[in-house]
Coordinates of C-alpha atoms in Angstrom, one line a residue:
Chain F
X25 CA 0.0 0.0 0.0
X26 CA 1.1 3.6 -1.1
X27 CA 1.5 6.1 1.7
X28 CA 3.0 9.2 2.3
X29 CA 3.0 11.9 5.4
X30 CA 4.4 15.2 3.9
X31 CA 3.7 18.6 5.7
X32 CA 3.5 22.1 4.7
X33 CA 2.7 25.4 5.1
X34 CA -1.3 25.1 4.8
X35 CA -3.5 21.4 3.8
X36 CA -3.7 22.3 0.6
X37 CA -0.1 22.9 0.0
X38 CA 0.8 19.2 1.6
X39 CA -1.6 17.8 -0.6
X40 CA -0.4 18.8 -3.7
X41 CA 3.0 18.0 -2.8
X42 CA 1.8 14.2 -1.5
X43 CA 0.1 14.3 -5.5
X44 CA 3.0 15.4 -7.1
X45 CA 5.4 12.6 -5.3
X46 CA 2.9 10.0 -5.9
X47 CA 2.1 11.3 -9.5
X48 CA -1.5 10.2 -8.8
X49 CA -4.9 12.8 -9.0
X50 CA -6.8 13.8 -6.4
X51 CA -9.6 11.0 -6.9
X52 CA -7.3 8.2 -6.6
X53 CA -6.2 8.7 -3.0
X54 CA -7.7 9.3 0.4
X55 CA -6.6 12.5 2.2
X56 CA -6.4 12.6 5.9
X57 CA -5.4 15.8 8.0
X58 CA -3.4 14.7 10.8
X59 CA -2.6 18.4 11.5
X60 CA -4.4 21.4 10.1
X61 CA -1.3 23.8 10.7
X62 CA -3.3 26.6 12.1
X63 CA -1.8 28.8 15.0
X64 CA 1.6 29.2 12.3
X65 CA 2.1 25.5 12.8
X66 CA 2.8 23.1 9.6
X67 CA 0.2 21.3 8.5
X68 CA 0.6 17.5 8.1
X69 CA -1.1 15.4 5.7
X70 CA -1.7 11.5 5.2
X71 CA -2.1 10.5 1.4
X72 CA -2.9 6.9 0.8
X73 CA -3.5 5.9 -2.7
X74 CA -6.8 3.8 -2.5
X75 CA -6.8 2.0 -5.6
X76 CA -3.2 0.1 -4.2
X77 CA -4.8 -1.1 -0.8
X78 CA -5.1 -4.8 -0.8
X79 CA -4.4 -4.9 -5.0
X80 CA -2.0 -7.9 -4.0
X81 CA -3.1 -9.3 -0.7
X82 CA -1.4 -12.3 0.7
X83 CA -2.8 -15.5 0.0
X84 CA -2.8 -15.4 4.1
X85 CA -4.6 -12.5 4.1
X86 CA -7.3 -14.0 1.7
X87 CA -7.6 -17.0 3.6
X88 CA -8.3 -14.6 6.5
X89 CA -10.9 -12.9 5.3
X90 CA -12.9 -15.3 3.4
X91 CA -12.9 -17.2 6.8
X92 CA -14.3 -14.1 8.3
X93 CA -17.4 -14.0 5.7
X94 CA -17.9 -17.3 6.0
X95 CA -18.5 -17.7 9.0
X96 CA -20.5 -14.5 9.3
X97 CA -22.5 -16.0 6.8
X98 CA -23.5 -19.0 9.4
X99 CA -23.9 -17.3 11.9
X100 CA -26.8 -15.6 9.9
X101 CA -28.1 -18.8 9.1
X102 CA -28.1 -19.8 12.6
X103 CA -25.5 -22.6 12.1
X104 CA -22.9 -23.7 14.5
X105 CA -19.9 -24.9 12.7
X106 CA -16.0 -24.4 12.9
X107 CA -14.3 -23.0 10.0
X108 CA -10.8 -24.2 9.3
X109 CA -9.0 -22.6 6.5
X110 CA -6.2 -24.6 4.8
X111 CA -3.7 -23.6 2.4
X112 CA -2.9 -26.6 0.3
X113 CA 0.7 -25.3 -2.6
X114 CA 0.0 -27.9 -5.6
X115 CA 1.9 -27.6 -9.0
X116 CA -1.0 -26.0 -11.8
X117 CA -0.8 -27.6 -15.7
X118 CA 2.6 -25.8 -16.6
X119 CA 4.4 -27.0 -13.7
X120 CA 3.9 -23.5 -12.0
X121 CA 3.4 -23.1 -8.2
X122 CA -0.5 -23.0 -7.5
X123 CA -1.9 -22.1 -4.4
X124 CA -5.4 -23.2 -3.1
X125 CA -7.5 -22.2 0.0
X126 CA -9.9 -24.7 1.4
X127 CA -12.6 -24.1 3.9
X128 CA -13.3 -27.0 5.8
X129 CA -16.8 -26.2 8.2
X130 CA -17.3 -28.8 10.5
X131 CA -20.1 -29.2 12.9
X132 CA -21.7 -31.8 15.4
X133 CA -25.6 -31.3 13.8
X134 CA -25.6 -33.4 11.0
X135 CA -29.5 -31.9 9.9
X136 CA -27.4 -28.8 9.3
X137 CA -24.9 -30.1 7.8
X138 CA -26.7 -31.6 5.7
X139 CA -29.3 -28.5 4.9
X140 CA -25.4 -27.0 3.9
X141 CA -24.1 -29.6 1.4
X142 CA -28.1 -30.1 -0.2
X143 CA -29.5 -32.1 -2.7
X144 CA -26.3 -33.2 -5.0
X145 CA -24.1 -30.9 -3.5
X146 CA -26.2 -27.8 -5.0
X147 CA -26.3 -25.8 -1.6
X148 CA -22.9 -25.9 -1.3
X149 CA -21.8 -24.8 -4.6
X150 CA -24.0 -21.7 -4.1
X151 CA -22.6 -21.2 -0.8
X152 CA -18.9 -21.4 -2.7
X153 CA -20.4 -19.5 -5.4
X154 CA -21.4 -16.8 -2.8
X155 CA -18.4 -17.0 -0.5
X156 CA -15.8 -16.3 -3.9
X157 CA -18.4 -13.4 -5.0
X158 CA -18.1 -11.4 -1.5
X159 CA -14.2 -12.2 -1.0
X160 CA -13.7 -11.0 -4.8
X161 CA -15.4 -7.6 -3.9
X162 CA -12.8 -7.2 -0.8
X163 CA -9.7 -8.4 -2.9
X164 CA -10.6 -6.9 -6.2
X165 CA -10.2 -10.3 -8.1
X166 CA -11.6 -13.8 -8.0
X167 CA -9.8 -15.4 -5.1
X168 CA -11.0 -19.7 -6.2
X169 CA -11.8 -20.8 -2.6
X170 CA -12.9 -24.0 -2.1
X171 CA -15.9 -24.6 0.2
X172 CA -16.5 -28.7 2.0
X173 CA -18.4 -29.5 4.8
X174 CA -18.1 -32.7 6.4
X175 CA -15.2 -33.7 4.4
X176 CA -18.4 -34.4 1.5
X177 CA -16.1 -33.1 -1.5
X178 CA -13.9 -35.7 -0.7
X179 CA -15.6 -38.1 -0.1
X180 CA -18.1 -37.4 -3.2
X181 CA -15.4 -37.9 -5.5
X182 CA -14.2 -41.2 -4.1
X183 CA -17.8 -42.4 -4.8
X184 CA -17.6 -41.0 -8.2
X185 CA -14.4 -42.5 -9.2
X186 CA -15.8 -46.1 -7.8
X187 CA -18.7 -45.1 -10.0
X188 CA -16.6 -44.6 -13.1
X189 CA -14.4 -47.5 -12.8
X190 CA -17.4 -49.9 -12.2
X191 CA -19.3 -48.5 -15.2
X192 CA -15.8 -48.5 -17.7
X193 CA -15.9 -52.6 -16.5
X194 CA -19.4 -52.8 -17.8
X195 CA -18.5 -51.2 -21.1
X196 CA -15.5 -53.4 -21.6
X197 CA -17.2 -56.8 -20.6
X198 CA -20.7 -55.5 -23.0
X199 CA -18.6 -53.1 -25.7
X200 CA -21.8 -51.1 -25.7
X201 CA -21.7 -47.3 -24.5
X202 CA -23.1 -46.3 -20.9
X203 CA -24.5 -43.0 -20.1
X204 CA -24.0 -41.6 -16.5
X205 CA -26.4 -39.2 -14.4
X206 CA -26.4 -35.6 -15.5
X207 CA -23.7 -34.0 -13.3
X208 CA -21.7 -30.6 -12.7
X209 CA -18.8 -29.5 -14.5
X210 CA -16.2 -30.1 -12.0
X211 CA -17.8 -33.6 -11.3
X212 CA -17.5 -34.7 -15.2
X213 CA -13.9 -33.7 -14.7
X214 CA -13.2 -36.3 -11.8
X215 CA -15.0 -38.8 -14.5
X216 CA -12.9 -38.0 -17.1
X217 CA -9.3 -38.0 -15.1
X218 CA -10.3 -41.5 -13.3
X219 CA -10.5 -42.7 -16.8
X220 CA -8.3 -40.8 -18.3
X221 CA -5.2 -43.6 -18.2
X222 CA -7.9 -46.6 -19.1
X223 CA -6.5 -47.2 -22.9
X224 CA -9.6 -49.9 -23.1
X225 CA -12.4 -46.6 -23.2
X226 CA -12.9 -43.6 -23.5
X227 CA -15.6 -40.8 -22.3
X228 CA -17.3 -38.4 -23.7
X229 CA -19.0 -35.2 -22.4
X230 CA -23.2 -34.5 -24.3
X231 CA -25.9 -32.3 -23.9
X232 CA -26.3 -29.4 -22.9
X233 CA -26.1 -27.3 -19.5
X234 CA -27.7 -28.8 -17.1
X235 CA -28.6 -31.7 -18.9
X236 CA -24.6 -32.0 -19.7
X237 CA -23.4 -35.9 -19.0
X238 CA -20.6 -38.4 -19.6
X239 CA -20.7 -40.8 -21.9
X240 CA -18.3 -44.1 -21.8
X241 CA -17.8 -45.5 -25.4
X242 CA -15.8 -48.6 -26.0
X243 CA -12.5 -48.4 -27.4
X244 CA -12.1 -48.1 -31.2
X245 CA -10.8 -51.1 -32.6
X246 CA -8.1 -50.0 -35.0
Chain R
X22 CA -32.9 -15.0 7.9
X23 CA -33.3 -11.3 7.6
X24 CA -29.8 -11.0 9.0
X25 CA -28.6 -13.4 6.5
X26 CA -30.4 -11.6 3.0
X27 CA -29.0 -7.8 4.7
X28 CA -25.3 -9.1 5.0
X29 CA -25.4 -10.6 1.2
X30 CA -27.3 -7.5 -0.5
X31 CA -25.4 -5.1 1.5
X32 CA -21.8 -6.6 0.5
X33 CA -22.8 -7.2 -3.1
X34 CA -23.4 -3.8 -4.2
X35 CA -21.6 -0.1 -4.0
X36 CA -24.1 1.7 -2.1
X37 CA -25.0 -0.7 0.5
X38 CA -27.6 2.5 2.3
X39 CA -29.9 1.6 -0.7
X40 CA -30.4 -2.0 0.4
X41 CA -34.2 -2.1 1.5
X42 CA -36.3 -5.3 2.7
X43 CA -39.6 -6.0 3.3
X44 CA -40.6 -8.5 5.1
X45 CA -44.3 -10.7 4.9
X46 CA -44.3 -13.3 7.2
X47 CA -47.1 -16.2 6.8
X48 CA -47.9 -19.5 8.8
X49 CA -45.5 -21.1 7.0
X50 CA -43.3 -19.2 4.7
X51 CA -41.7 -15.9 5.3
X52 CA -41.6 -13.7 1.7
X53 CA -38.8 -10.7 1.2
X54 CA -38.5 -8.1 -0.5
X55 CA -35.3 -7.1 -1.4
X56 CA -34.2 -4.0 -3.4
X57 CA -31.2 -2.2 -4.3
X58 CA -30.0 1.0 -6.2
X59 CA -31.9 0.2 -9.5
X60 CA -28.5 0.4 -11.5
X61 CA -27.2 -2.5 -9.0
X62 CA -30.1 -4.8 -9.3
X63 CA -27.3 -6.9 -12.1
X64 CA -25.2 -7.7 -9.1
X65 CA -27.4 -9.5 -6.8
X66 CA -29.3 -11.1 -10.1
X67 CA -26.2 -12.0 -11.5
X68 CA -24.8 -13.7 -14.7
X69 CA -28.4 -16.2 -15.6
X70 CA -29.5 -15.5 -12.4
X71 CA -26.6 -17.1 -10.6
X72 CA -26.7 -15.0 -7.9
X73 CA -30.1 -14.2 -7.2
X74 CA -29.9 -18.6 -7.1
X75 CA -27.4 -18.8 -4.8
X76 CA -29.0 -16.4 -2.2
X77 CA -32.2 -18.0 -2.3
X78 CA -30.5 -21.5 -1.7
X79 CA -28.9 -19.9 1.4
X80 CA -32.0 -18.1 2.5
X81 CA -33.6 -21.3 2.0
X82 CA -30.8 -22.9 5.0
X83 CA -32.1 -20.2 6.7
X84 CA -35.4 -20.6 6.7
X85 CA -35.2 -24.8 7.0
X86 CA -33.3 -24.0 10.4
X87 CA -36.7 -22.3 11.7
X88 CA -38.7 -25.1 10.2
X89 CA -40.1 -22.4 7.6
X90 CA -40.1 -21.4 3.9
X91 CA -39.0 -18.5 2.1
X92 CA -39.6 -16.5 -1.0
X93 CA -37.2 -13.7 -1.9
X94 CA -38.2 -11.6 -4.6
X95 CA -35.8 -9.4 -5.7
X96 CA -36.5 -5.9 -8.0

Protein backbone atom coordinates (compact mmCIF):
# COMPACT_ATOMS: atom_id res chain seq x y z
CA UNK A 1 0.00 0.00 0.00
CA UNK A 2 1.06 3.62 -1.15
CA UNK A 3 1.50 6.10 1.66
CA UNK A 4 3.03 9.22 2.28
CA UNK A 5 2.96 11.85 5.38
CA UNK A 6 4.36 15.16 3.86
CA UNK A 7 3.67 18.56 5.65
CA UNK A 8 3.45 22.07 4.65
CA UNK A 9 2.75 25.44 5.11
CA UNK A 10 -1.25 25.07 4.79
CA UNK A 11 -3.49 21.44 3.82
CA UNK A 12 -3.72 22.26 0.62
CA UNK A 13 -0.05 22.91 0.03
CA UNK A 14 0.81 19.21 1.61
CA UNK A 15 -1.56 17.79 -0.59
CA UNK A 16 -0.35 18.81 -3.65
CA UNK A 17 3.02 17.98 -2.84
CA UNK A 18 1.85 14.21 -1.46
CA UNK A 19 0.12 14.27 -5.51
CA UNK A 20 2.96 15.41 -7.12
CA UNK A 21 5.41 12.62 -5.31
CA UNK A 22 2.92 10.04 -5.86
CA UNK A 23 2.07 11.34 -9.49
CA UNK A 24 -1.53 10.22 -8.82
CA UNK A 25 -4.86 12.77 -9.04
CA UNK A 26 -6.83 13.77 -6.43
CA UNK A 27 -9.57 10.96 -6.94
CA UNK A 28 -7.26 8.18 -6.60
CA UNK A 29 -6.18 8.71 -2.97
CA UNK A 30 -7.68 9.28 0.42
CA UNK A 31 -6.55 12.52 2.17
CA UNK A 32 -6.36 12.57 5.90
CA UNK A 33 -5.39 15.78 7.97
CA UNK A 34 -3.42 14.65 10.78
CA UNK A 35 -2.64 18.44 11.54
CA UNK A 36 -4.44 21.45 10.13
CA UNK A 37 -1.25 23.79 10.72
CA UNK A 38 -3.32 26.59 12.11
CA UNK A 39 -1.75 28.82 14.98
CA UNK A 40 1.63 29.17 12.35
CA UNK A 41 2.10 25.45 12.83
CA UNK A 42 2.75 23.10 9.65
CA UNK A 43 0.16 21.30 8.50
CA UNK A 44 0.64 17.48 8.09
CA UNK A 45 -1.10 15.35 5.69
CA UNK A 46 -1.67 11.51 5.23
CA UNK A 47 -2.10 10.55 1.36
CA UNK A 48 -2.86 6.88 0.84
CA UNK A 49 -3.52 5.88 -2.67
CA UNK A 50 -6.76 3.78 -2.52
CA UNK A 51 -6.79 1.96 -5.57
CA UNK A 52 -3.25 0.12 -4.24
CA UNK A 53 -4.85 -1.06 -0.80
CA UNK A 54 -5.05 -4.75 -0.84
CA UNK A 55 -4.37 -4.87 -4.97
CA UNK A 56 -1.96 -7.88 -3.98
CA UNK A 57 -3.06 -9.29 -0.67
CA UNK A 58 -1.40 -12.27 0.66
CA UNK A 59 -2.78 -15.51 0.01
CA UNK A 60 -2.77 -15.41 4.15
CA UNK A 61 -4.59 -12.55 4.15
CA UNK A 62 -7.33 -14.02 1.72
CA UNK A 63 -7.58 -16.99 3.63
CA UNK A 64 -8.31 -14.58 6.54
CA UNK A 65 -10.92 -12.90 5.25
CA UNK A 66 -12.90 -15.31 3.44
CA UNK A 67 -12.94 -17.16 6.84
CA UNK A 68 -14.30 -14.07 8.34
CA UNK A 69 -17.36 -14.02 5.68
CA UNK A 70 -17.89 -17.26 6.04
CA UNK A 71 -18.55 -17.67 9.05
CA UNK A 72 -20.51 -14.53 9.31
CA UNK A 73 -22.46 -15.97 6.85
CA UNK A 74 -23.48 -18.98 9.36
CA UNK A 75 -23.86 -17.30 11.91
CA UNK A 76 -26.83 -15.60 9.91
CA UNK A 77 -28.10 -18.81 9.11
CA UNK A 78 -28.11 -19.83 12.60
CA UNK A 79 -25.55 -22.60 12.14
CA UNK A 80 -22.91 -23.68 14.45
CA UNK A 81 -19.86 -24.86 12.71
CA UNK A 82 -16.01 -24.45 12.87
CA UNK A 83 -14.32 -22.99 10.05
CA UNK A 84 -10.85 -24.20 9.29
CA UNK A 85 -8.97 -22.61 6.49
CA UNK A 86 -6.23 -24.63 4.84
CA UNK A 87 -3.74 -23.59 2.40
CA UNK A 88 -2.93 -26.58 0.26
CA UNK A 89 0.74 -25.32 -2.62
CA UNK A 90 -0.05 -27.90 -5.60
CA UNK A 91 1.90 -27.56 -9.05
CA UNK A 92 -1.02 -26.03 -11.81
CA UNK A 93 -0.80 -27.62 -15.68
CA UNK A 94 2.56 -25.84 -16.57
CA UNK A 95 4.43 -27.02 -13.66
CA UNK A 96 3.91 -23.47 -12.05
CA UNK A 97 3.41 -23.08 -8.22
CA UNK A 98 -0.49 -22.98 -7.46
CA UNK A 99 -1.92 -22.10 -4.42
CA UNK A 100 -5.36 -23.17 -3.07
CA UNK A 101 -7.46 -22.16 0.00
CA UNK A 102 -9.89 -24.69 1.38
CA UNK A 103 -12.60 -24.08 3.89
CA UNK A 104 -13.34 -26.99 5.77
CA UNK A 105 -16.76 -26.18 8.25
CA UNK A 106 -17.34 -28.84 10.54
CA UNK A 107 -20.15 -29.24 12.94
CA UNK A 108 -21.70 -31.83 15.40
CA UNK A 109 -25.56 -31.33 13.85
CA UNK A 110 -25.55 -33.40 10.98
CA UNK A 111 -29.45 -31.92 9.94
CA UNK A 112 -27.42 -28.76 9.35
CA UNK A 113 -24.91 -30.15 7.84
CA UNK A 114 -26.73 -31.62 5.70
CA UNK A 115 -29.31 -28.49 4.87
CA UNK A 116 -25.43 -26.96 3.85
CA UNK A 117 -24.11 -29.57 1.35
CA UNK A 118 -28.06 -30.12 -0.17
CA UNK A 119 -29.51 -32.07 -2.67
CA UNK A 120 -26.25 -33.25 -5.05
CA UNK A 121 -24.14 -30.93 -3.55
CA UNK A 122 -26.16 -27.81 -4.99
CA UNK A 123 -26.30 -25.79 -1.65
CA UNK A 124 -22.94 -25.93 -1.28
CA UNK A 125 -21.81 -24.81 -4.62
CA UNK A 126 -24.02 -21.75 -4.14
CA UNK A 127 -22.64 -21.18 -0.83
CA UNK A 128 -18.92 -21.40 -2.69
CA UNK A 129 -20.40 -19.53 -5.36
CA UNK A 130 -21.43 -16.76 -2.82
CA UNK A 131 -18.36 -16.96 -0.54
CA UNK A 132 -15.81 -16.34 -3.91
CA UNK A 133 -18.40 -13.36 -5.01
CA UNK A 134 -18.07 -11.37 -1.53
CA UNK A 135 -14.22 -12.18 -0.97
CA UNK A 136 -13.70 -11.04 -4.79
CA UNK A 137 -15.36 -7.63 -3.87
CA UNK A 138 -12.80 -7.19 -0.77
CA UNK A 139 -9.68 -8.37 -2.88
CA UNK A 140 -10.60 -6.90 -6.21
CA UNK A 141 -10.16 -10.33 -8.14
CA UNK A 142 -11.58 -13.80 -8.01
CA UNK A 143 -9.80 -15.45 -5.11
CA UNK A 144 -11.01 -19.72 -6.18
CA UNK A 145 -11.82 -20.85 -2.62
CA UNK A 146 -12.88 -24.00 -2.09
CA UNK A 147 -15.93 -24.60 0.24
CA UNK A 148 -16.46 -28.68 1.99
CA UNK A 149 -18.42 -29.46 4.75
CA UNK A 150 -18.15 -32.65 6.41
CA UNK A 151 -15.18 -33.66 4.41
CA UNK A 152 -18.43 -34.36 1.54
CA UNK A 153 -16.08 -33.05 -1.46
CA UNK A 154 -13.91 -35.66 -0.70
CA UNK A 155 -15.55 -38.13 -0.10
CA UNK A 156 -18.14 -37.41 -3.18
CA UNK A 157 -15.36 -37.86 -5.45
CA UNK A 158 -14.18 -41.16 -4.09
CA UNK A 159 -17.82 -42.42 -4.83
CA UNK A 160 -17.58 -41.00 -8.17
CA UNK A 161 -14.44 -42.48 -9.15
CA UNK A 162 -15.76 -46.06 -7.83
CA UNK A 163 -18.66 -45.12 -9.95
CA UNK A 164 -16.56 -44.61 -13.06
CA UNK A 165 -14.35 -47.48 -12.78
CA UNK A 166 -17.35 -49.85 -12.19
CA UNK A 167 -19.26 -48.50 -15.20
CA UNK A 168 -15.78 -48.53 -17.65
CA UNK A 169 -15.91 -52.57 -16.51
CA UNK A 170 -19.35 -52.80 -17.82
CA UNK A 171 -18.45 -51.21 -21.11
CA UNK A 172 -15.47 -53.40 -21.62
CA UNK A 173 -17.21 -56.83 -20.63
CA UNK A 174 -20.69 -55.54 -22.96
CA UNK A 175 -18.60 -53.10 -25.69
CA UNK A 176 -21.77 -51.13 -25.72
CA UNK A 177 -21.71 -47.34 -24.49
CA UNK A 178 -23.14 -46.27 -20.94
CA UNK A 179 -24.47 -42.95 -20.09
CA UNK A 180 -24.03 -41.62 -16.53
CA UNK A 181 -26.39 -39.24 -14.43
CA UNK A 182 -26.44 -35.59 -15.52
CA UNK A 183 -23.66 -34.01 -13.33
CA UNK A 184 -21.67 -30.63 -12.69
CA UNK A 185 -18.79 -29.50 -14.48
CA UNK A 186 -16.16 -30.11 -11.99
CA UNK A 187 -17.80 -33.64 -11.30
CA UNK A 188 -17.55 -34.72 -15.16
CA UNK A 189 -13.93 -33.74 -14.74
CA UNK A 190 -13.22 -36.28 -11.75
CA UNK A 191 -14.96 -38.78 -14.48
CA UNK A 192 -12.91 -37.99 -17.11
CA UNK A 193 -9.28 -37.98 -15.14
CA UNK A 194 -10.32 -41.53 -13.28
CA UNK A 195 -10.54 -42.75 -16.79
CA UNK A 196 -8.29 -40.82 -18.32
CA UNK A 197 -5.24 -43.63 -18.21
CA UNK A 198 -7.94 -46.55 -19.11
CA UNK A 199 -6.55 -47.18 -22.85
CA UNK A 200 -9.64 -49.91 -23.09
CA UNK A 201 -12.37 -46.62 -23.19
CA UNK A 202 -12.89 -43.58 -23.52
CA UNK A 203 -15.58 -40.79 -22.30
CA UNK A 204 -17.27 -38.37 -23.74
CA UNK A 205 -19.05 -35.15 -22.43
CA UNK A 206 -23.15 -34.45 -24.28
CA UNK A 207 -25.91 -32.29 -23.89
CA UNK A 208 -26.30 -29.37 -22.93
CA UNK A 209 -26.13 -27.27 -19.47
CA UNK A 210 -27.66 -28.78 -17.14
CA UNK A 211 -28.60 -31.72 -18.90
CA UNK A 212 -24.58 -32.02 -19.70
CA UNK A 213 -23.40 -35.93 -19.03
CA UNK A 214 -20.60 -38.36 -19.56
CA UNK A 215 -20.73 -40.84 -21.87
CA UNK A 216 -18.26 -44.14 -21.77
CA UNK A 217 -17.80 -45.52 -25.40
CA UNK A 218 -15.76 -48.62 -25.99
CA UNK A 219 -12.45 -48.37 -27.37
CA UNK A 220 -12.08 -48.11 -31.19
CA UNK A 221 -10.78 -51.06 -32.58
CA UNK A 222 -8.05 -50.01 -34.96
CA UNK B 1 -32.89 -14.97 7.93
CA UNK B 2 -33.35 -11.29 7.56
CA UNK B 3 -29.77 -11.00 8.97
CA UNK B 4 -28.65 -13.45 6.48
CA UNK B 5 -30.36 -11.60 3.03
CA UNK B 6 -28.98 -7.84 4.72
CA UNK B 7 -25.30 -9.12 5.01
CA UNK B 8 -25.40 -10.58 1.24
CA UNK B 9 -27.27 -7.52 -0.53
CA UNK B 10 -25.38 -5.13 1.48
CA UNK B 11 -21.85 -6.63 0.52
CA UNK B 12 -22.76 -7.18 -3.09
CA UNK B 13 -23.39 -3.81 -4.25
CA UNK B 14 -21.57 -0.07 -4.02
CA UNK B 15 -24.10 1.71 -2.09
CA UNK B 16 -25.04 -0.68 0.54
CA UNK B 17 -27.58 2.48 2.34
CA UNK B 18 -29.85 1.59 -0.73
CA UNK B 19 -30.37 -1.98 0.43
CA UNK B 20 -34.18 -2.12 1.45
CA UNK B 21 -36.29 -5.33 2.70
CA UNK B 22 -39.65 -6.00 3.26
CA UNK B 23 -40.60 -8.48 5.09
CA UNK B 24 -44.30 -10.71 4.91
CA UNK B 25 -44.32 -13.35 7.19
CA UNK B 26 -47.14 -16.19 6.83
CA UNK B 27 -47.87 -19.54 8.83
CA UNK B 28 -45.50 -21.11 7.03
CA UNK B 29 -43.33 -19.15 4.66
CA UNK B 30 -41.72 -15.88 5.33
CA UNK B 31 -41.56 -13.67 1.69
CA UNK B 32 -38.84 -10.74 1.18
CA UNK B 33 -38.49 -8.06 -0.53
CA UNK B 34 -35.27 -7.14 -1.43
CA UNK B 35 -34.21 -4.01 -3.35
CA UNK B 36 -31.16 -2.23 -4.27
CA UNK B 37 -29.98 1.00 -6.25
CA UNK B 38 -31.93 0.21 -9.54
CA UNK B 39 -28.53 0.40 -11.46
CA UNK B 40 -27.18 -2.47 -9.03
CA UNK B 41 -30.09 -4.76 -9.26
CA UNK B 42 -27.26 -6.93 -12.14
CA UNK B 43 -25.18 -7.74 -9.11
CA UNK B 44 -27.36 -9.48 -6.76
CA UNK B 45 -29.25 -11.07 -10.06
CA UNK B 46 -26.18 -11.99 -11.54
CA UNK B 47 -24.83 -13.69 -14.71
CA UNK B 48 -28.44 -16.17 -15.62
CA UNK B 49 -29.52 -15.53 -12.43
CA UNK B 50 -26.55 -17.13 -10.59
CA UNK B 51 -26.69 -15.04 -7.90
CA UNK B 52 -30.11 -14.23 -7.20
CA UNK B 53 -29.95 -18.57 -7.10
CA UNK B 54 -27.41 -18.77 -4.84
CA UNK B 55 -29.00 -16.37 -2.17
CA UNK B 56 -32.16 -18.02 -2.33
CA UNK B 57 -30.49 -21.46 -1.73
CA UNK B 58 -28.90 -19.88 1.39
CA UNK B 59 -31.98 -18.12 2.47
CA UNK B 60 -33.65 -21.31 1.97
CA UNK B 61 -30.82 -22.89 5.03
CA UNK B 62 -32.07 -20.20 6.72
CA UNK B 63 -35.38 -20.60 6.67
CA UNK B 64 -35.25 -24.79 6.98
CA UNK B 65 -33.33 -24.02 10.40
CA UNK B 66 -36.74 -22.34 11.66
CA UNK B 67 -38.68 -25.14 10.16
CA UNK B 68 -40.09 -22.43 7.56
CA UNK B 69 -40.06 -21.45 3.85
CA UNK B 70 -38.98 -18.54 2.07
CA UNK B 71 -39.58 -16.50 -0.98
CA UNK B 72 -37.25 -13.66 -1.87
CA UNK B 73 -38.24 -11.56 -4.59
CA UNK B 74 -35.76 -9.40 -5.67
CA UNK B 75 -36.51 -5.95 -8.01
Amino acid sequence: MKRIEISARTVAEAVELALAQLGRDRDEVAIEVLDPGENGDEALVRVTVVEDEEETPSIERVSEIAQHILEDLLERMDIQAYVTAVISHTTGPQGEPEATITLHVEGADEEAMGLLIGRRGETLRSLQFLLNLLVSRRIQKWPQLVVDVGNYRQRRQESLESLARRMAERVRQTGRPIMLEPMAAYERRIVHLALRNDKTIYTESSGEGENRKIVIYPAKHS
Amino acid sequence: MKALLEYIARNLVDTPEAVRIKERSGRFTVTYHLSVAPSETGKVIGRNGRVAKAIRDLMGVAAARQKKRVHVDIE
